[in-house]
CSV table of C-alpha atoms and ligand atoms in Angstrom, one decimal:
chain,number,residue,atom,x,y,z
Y,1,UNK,CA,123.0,-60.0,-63.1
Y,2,UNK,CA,124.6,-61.7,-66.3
Y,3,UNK,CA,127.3,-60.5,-68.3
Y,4,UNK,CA,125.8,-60.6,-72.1
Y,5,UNK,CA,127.6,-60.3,-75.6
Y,6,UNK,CA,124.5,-59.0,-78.2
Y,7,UNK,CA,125.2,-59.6,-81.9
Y,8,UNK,CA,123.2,-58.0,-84.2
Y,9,UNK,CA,121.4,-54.4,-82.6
Y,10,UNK,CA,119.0,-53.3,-85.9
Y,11,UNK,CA,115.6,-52.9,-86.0
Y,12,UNK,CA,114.7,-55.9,-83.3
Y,13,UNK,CA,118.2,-56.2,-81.2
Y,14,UNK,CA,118.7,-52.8,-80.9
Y,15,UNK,CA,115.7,-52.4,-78.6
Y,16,UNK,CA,115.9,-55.9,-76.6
Y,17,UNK,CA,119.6,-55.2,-76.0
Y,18,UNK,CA,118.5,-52.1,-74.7
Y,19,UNK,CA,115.5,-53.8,-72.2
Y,20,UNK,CA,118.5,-56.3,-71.0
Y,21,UNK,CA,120.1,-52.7,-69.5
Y,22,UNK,CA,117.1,-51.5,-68.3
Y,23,UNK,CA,117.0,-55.1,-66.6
Y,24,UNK,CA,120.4,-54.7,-65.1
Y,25,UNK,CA,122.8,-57.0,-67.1
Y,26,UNK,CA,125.9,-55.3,-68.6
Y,27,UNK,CA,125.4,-55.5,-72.2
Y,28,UNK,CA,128.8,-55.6,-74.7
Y,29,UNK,CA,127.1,-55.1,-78.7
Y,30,UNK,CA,128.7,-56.2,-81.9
Y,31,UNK,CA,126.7,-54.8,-85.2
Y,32,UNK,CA,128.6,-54.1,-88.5
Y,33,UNK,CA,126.2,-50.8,-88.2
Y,34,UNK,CA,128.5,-48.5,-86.5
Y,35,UNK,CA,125.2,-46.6,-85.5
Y,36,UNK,CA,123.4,-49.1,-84.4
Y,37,UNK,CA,126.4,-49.8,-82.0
Y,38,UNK,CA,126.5,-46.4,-81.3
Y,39,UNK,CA,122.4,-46.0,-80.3
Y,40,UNK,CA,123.3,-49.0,-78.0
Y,41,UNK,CA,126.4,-47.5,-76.6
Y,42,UNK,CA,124.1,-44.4,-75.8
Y,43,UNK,CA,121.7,-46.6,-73.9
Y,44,UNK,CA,124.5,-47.7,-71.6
Y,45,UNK,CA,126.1,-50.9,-73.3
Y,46,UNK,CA,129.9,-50.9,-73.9
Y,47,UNK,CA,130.9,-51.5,-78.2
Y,48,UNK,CA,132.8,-54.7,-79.0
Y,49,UNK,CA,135.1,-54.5,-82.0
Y,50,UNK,CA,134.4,-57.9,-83.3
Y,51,UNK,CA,131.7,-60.9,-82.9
Y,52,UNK,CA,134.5,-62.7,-81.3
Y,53,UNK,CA,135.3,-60.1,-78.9
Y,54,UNK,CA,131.9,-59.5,-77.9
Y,55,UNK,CA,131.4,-63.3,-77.5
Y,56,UNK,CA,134.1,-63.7,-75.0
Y,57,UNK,CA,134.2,-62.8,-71.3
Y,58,UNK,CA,130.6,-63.1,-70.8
Y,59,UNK,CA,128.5,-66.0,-69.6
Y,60,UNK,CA,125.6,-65.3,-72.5
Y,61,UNK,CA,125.4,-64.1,-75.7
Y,62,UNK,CA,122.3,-63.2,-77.6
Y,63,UNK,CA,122.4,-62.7,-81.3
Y,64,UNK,CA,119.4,-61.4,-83.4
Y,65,UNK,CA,120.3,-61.3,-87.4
Y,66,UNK,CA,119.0,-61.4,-90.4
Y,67,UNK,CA,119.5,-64.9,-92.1
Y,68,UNK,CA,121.3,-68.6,-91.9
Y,69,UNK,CA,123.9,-67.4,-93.7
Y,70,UNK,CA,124.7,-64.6,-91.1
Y,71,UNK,CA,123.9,-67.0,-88.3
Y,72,UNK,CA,126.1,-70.1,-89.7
Y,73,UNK,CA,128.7,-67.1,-90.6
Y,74,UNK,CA,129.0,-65.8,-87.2
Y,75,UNK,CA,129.1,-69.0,-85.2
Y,76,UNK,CA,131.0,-71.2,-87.4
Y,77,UNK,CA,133.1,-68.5,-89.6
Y,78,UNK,CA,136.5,-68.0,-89.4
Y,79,UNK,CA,136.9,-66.3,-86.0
Y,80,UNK,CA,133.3,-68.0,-85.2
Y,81,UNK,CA,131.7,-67.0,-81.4
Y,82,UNK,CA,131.8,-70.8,-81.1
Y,83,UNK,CA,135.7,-71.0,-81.1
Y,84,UNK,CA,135.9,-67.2,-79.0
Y,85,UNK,CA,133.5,-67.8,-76.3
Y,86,UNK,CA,134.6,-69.2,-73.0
Y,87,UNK,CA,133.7,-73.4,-72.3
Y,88,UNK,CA,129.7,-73.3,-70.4
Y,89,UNK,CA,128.8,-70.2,-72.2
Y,90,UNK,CA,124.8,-70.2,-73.1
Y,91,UNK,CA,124.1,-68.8,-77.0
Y,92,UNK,CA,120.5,-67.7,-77.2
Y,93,UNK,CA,119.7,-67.0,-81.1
Y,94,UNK,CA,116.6,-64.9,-81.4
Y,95,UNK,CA,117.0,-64.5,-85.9
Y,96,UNK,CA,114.2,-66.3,-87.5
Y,97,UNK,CA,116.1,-68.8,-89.7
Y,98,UNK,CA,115.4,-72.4,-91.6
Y,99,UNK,CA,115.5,-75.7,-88.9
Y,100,UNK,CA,118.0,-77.0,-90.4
Y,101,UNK,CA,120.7,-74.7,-89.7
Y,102,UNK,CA,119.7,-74.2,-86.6
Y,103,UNK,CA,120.1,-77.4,-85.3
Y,104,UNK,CA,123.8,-77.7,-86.8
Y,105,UNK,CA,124.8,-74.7,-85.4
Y,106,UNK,CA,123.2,-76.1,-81.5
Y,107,UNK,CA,124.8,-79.3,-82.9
Y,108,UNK,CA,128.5,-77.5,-83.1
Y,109,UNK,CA,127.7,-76.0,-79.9
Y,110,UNK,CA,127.0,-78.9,-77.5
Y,111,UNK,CA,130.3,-80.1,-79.3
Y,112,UNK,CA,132.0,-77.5,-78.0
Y,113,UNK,CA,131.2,-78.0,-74.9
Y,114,UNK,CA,128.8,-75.2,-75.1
Y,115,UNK,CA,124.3,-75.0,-74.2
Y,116,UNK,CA,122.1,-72.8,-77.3
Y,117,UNK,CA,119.0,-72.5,-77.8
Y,118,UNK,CA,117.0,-71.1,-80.7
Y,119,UNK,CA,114.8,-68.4,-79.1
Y,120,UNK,CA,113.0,-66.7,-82.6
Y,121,UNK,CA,110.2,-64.0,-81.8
Y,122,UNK,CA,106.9,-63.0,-82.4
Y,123,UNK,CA,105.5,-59.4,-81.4
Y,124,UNK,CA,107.6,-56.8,-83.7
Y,125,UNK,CA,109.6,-54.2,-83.2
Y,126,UNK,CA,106.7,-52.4,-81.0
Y,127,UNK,CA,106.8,-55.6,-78.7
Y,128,UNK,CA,110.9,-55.4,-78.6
Y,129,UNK,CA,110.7,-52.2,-77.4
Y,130,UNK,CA,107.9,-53.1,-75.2
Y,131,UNK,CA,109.9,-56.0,-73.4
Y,132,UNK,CA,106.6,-58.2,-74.5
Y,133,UNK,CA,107.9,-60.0,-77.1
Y,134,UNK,CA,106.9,-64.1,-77.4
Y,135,UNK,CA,109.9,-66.1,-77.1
Y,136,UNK,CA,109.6,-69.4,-78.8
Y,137,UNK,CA,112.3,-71.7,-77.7
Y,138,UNK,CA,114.1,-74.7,-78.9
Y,139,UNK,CA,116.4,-76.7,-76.9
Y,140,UNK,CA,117.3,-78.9,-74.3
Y,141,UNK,CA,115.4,-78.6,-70.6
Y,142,UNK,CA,118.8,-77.1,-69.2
Y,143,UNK,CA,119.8,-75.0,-71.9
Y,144,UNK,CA,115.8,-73.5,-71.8
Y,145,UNK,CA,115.6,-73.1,-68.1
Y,146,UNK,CA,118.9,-71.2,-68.2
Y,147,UNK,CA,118.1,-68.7,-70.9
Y,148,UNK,CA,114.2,-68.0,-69.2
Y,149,UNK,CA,115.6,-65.4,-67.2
Y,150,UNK,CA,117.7,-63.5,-69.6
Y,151,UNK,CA,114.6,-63.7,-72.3
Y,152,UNK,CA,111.9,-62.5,-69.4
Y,153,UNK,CA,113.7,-59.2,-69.4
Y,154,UNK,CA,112.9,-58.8,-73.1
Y,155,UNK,CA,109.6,-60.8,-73.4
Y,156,UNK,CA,106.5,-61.7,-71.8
Y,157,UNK,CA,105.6,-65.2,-72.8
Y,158,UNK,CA,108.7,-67.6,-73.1
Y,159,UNK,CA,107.1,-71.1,-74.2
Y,160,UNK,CA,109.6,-74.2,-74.1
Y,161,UNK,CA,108.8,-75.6,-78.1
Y,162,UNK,CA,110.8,-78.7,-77.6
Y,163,UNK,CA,114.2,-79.9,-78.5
Y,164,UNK,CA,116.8,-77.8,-81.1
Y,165,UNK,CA,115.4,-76.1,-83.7
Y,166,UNK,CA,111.9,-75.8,-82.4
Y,167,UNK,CA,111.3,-73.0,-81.7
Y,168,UNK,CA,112.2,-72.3,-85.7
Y,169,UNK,CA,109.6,-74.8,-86.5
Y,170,UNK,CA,106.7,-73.0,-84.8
Y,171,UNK,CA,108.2,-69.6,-85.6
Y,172,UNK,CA,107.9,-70.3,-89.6
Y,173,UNK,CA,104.4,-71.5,-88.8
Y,174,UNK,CA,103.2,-68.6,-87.1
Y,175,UNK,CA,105.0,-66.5,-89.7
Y,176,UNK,CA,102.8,-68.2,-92.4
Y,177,UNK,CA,99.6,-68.2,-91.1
Y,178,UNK,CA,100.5,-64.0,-90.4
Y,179,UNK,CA,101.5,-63.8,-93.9
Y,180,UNK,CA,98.3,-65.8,-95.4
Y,181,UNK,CA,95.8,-63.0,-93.2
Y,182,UNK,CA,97.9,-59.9,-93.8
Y,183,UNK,CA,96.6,-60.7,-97.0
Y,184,UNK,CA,93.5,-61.7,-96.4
Y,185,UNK,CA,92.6,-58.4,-94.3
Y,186,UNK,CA,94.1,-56.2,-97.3
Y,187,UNK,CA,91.9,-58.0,-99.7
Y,188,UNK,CA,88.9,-57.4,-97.6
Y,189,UNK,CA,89.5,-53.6,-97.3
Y,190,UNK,CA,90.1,-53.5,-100.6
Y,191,UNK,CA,86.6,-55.0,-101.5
Y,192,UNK,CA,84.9,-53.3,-98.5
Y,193,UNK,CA,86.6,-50.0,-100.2
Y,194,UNK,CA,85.0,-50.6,-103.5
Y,195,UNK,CA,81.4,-51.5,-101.8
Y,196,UNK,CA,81.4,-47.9,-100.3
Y,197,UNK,CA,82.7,-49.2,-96.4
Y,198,UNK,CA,84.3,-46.6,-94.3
Y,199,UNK,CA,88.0,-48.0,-93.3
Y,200,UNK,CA,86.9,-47.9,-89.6
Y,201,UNK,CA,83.0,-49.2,-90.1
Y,202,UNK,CA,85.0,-52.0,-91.6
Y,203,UNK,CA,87.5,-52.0,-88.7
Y,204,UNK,CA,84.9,-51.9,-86.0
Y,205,UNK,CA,83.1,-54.7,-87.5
Y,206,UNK,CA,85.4,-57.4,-88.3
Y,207,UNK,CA,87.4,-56.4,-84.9
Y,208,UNK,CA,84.5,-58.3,-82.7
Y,209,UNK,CA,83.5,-60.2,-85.3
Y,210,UNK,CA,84.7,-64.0,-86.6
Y,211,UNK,CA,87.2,-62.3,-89.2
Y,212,UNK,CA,89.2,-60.5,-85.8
Y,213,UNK,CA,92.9,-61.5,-86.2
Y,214,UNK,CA,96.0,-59.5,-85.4
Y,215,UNK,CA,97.3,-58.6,-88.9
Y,216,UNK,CA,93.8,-56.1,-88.7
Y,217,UNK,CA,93.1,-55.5,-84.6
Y,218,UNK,CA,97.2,-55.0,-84.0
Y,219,UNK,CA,98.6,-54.0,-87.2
Y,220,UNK,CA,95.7,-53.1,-89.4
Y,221,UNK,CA,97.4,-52.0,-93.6
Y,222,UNK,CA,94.9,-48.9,-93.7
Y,223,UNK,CA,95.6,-45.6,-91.5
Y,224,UNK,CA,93.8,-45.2,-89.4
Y,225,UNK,CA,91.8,-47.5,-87.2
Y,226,UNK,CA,95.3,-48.6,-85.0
Y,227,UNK,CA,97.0,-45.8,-84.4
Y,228,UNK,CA,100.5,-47.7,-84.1
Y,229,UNK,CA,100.5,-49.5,-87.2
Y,230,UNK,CA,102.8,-49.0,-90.3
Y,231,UNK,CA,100.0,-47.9,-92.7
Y,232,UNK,CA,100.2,-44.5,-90.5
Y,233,UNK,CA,103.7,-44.2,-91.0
Y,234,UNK,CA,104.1,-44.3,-94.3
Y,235,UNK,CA,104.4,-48.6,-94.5
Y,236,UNK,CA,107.8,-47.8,-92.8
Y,237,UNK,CA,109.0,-51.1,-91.2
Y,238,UNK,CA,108.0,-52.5,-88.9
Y,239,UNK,CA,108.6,-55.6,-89.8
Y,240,UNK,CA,109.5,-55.6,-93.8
Y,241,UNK,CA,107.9,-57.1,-96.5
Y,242,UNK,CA,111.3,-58.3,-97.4
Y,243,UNK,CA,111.3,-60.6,-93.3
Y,244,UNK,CA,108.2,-62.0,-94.3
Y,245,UNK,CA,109.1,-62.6,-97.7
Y,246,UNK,CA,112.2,-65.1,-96.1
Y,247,UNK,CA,109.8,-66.1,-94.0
Y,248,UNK,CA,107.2,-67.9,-96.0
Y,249,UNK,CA,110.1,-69.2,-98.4
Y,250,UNK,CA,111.3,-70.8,-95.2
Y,251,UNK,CA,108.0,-72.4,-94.7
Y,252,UNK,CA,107.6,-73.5,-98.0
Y,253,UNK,CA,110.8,-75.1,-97.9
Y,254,UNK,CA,110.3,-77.0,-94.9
Y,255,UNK,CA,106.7,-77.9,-96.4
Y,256,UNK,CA,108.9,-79.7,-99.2
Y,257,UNK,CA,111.4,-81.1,-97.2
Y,258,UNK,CA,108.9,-82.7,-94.5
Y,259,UNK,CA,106.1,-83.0,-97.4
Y,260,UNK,CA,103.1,-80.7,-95.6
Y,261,UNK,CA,100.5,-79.4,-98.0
Y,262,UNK,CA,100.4,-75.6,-97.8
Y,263,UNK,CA,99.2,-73.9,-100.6
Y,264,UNK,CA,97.7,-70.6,-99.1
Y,265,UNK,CA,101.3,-70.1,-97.8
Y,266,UNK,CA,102.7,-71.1,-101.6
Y,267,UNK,CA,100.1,-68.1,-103.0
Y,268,UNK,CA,101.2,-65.6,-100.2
Y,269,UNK,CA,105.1,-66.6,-100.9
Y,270,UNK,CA,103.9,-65.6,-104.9
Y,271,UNK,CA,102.1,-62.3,-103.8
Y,272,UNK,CA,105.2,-61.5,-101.5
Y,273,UNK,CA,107.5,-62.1,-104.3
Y,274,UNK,CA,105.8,-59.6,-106.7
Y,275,UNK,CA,105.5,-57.2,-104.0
Y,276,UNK,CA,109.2,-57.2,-102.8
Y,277,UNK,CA,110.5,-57.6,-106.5
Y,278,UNK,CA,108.2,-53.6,-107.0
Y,279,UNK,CA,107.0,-51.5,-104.8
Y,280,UNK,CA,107.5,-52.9,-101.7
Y,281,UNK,CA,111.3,-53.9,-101.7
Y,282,UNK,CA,112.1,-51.5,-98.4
Y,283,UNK,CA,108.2,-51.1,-97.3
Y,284,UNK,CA,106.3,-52.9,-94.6
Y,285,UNK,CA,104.6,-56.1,-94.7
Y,286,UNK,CA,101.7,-54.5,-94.5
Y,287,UNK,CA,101.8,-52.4,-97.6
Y,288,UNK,CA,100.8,-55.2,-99.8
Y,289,UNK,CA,97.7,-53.5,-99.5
Y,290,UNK,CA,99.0,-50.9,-101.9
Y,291,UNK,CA,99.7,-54.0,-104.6
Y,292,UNK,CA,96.3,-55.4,-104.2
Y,293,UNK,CA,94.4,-52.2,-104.3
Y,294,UNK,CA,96.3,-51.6,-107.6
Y,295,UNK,CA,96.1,-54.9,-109.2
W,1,NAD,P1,117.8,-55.8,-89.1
W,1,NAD,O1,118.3,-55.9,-90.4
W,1,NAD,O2,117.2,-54.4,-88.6
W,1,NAD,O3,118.9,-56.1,-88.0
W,1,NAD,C1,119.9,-57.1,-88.2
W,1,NAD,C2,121.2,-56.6,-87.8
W,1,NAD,O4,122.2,-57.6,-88.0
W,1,NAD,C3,121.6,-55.4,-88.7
W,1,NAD,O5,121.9,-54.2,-87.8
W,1,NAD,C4,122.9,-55.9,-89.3
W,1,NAD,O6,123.9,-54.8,-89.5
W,1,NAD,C5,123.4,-56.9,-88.4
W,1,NAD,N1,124.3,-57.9,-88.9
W,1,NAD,C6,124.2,-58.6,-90.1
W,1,NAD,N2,125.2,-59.4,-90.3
W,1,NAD,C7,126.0,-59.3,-89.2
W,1,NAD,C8,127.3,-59.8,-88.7
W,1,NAD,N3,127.9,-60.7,-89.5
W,1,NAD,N4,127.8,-59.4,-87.6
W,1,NAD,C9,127.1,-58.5,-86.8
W,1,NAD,N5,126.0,-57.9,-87.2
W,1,NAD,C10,125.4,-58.3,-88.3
W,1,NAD,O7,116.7,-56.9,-88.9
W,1,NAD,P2,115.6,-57.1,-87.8
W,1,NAD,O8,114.3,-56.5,-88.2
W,1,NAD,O9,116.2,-56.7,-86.5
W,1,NAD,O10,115.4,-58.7,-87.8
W,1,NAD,C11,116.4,-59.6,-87.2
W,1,NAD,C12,115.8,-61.0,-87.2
W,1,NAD,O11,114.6,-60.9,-86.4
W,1,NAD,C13,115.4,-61.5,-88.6
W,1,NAD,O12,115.7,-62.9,-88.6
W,1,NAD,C14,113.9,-61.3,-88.6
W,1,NAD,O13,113.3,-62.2,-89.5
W,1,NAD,C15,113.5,-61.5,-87.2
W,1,NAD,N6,112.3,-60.8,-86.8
W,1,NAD,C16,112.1,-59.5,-87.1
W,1,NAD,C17,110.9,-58.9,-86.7
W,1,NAD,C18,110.6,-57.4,-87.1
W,1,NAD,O14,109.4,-57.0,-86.9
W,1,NAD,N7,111.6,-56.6,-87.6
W,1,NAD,C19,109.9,-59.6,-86.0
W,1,NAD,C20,110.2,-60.9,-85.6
W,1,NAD,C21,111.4,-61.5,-86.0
């Protein structure tokens, strides 16, 4: 059993941290959420009183946080995990951040004498605490086949997406085509609503039928038809519309750097810019529903 240091235990860490206990590892968490510490600390990990100190004495540490700038700031800071963490030690970063950061920070790893990869996940908080998260990972063949068995205990499917930065790449695709049919399903109930369709005639239908995705058969924006998803909740996150929002700007920056037309994902950046900038600034993705019904 591996000795892991876990930066970053909200919405997503909080509950893989907690699947790498259940797995057997000991688990020492760094958050600057005292809470979030303390739900972890309650779960059986010890609470480290710094990144660094959480990034040393162990051979792995995980870190799952919001942005680049908190990722570059962590490993590369003053008092960066880089310079604390003991020479072979294997960084797994699970944030969803842009490519390029990614691979400077795996960059300043391999320097130090360190293997990363860049691990980012698809399957929400539901499939965090589920242990069946998809792991798509970035990296060298060494660095990957180290970190499998640390990310089986929190996932189900861990695909090898090539070399650094990778797994970012197909993480901000995904991300876009989720954000592009989120929108798509709300605008369909919206219209089915207005031509006298019950939510879950509606449901039923499209759920065997050619418009089935997962934004409506997984995560569906109206209460009702699945039972787990946000809209019955009040559009609590979940995953916010805020994640998404970074999300498709990351994809739309990349689409400019690498010059890829993608002008569905352009309109659902817009949409999720309107929606975060009102209603939706602490809601779920999901509740863009609300917006559309409304406008
Ligand atoms: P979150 O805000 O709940 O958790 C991030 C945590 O990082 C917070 O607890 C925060 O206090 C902590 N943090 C920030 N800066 C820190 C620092 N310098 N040192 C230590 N801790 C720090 O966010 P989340 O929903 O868990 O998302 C984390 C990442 O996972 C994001 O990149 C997001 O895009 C991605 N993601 C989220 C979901 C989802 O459904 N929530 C799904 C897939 C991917």
């Amino acid at each position: 059993m591996a000795r892991i240091g876990f930066i970053g235990v909200g919405n997503m860490g909080g509950p893989m941290a907690r699947n790498l206990l259940k797995a057997g590892h000991s688990v020492k968490v760094f958050d600057l959420s005292e809470k979030a510490v303390a739900d972890c600390v309650s779960e059986g990990a010890s609470a480290a009183p710094s990144a660094a100190e959480a990034a040393s004495n162990v051979g792995v540490v995980v870190t799952m946080l919001p942005k680049g700038d908190h990722v570059r700031a962590v490993y590369l800071g003053d008092q960066g995990i880089l310079s604390a963490a003991d020479q072979g030690t294997l960084f797994i970063d699970c944030s969803t951040i842009d490519v390029s950061t990614s691979r400077e920070v795996e960059k300043a790893a391999a320097a130090a004498g360190m293997s990363m990869v860049d691990a980012p996940v698809s399957g929400g908080v539901g499939g965090a605490a589920a242990g069946t998260l998809t792991f798509m990972v970035g990296g060298n063949s060494g660095a990957f086949e180290a970190a499998k068995p640390i990310l089986e205990a929190m996932g189900k499917n861990i695909v090898h997406t090539g070399g650094p930065g990778n797994g970012q790449a197909a993480k901000i695709c995904n991300n876009m085509i989720l954000g592009i049919s989120m929108i798509g399903v709300c605008e369909a109930f919206v219209l089915a609503e207005k031509l006298g369709l019950e939510h879950q005639t509606m449901f039923d239908i499209v759920s065997t039928a050619s418009g089935q995705c997962w934004s409506l058969t997984s995560y569906c924006p109206v209460p009702g038809p699945v039972p787990t998803s946000p809209a019955n909740n009040g559009y609590k996150p979940g995953f916010s519309a805020e994640n998404m929002l970074k999300d498709l700007h990351l994809s739309q920056d990349a689409a400019g750097d690498f010059g890829a037309s993608t002008k569905l994902g352009r309109a659902a950046m817009d949409l999720y810019e309107a929606y975060v900038g009102g209603e939706g600034q602490a809601a779920d993705f999901s509740g863009i529903v609300n917006m559309i019904r409304k406008s």
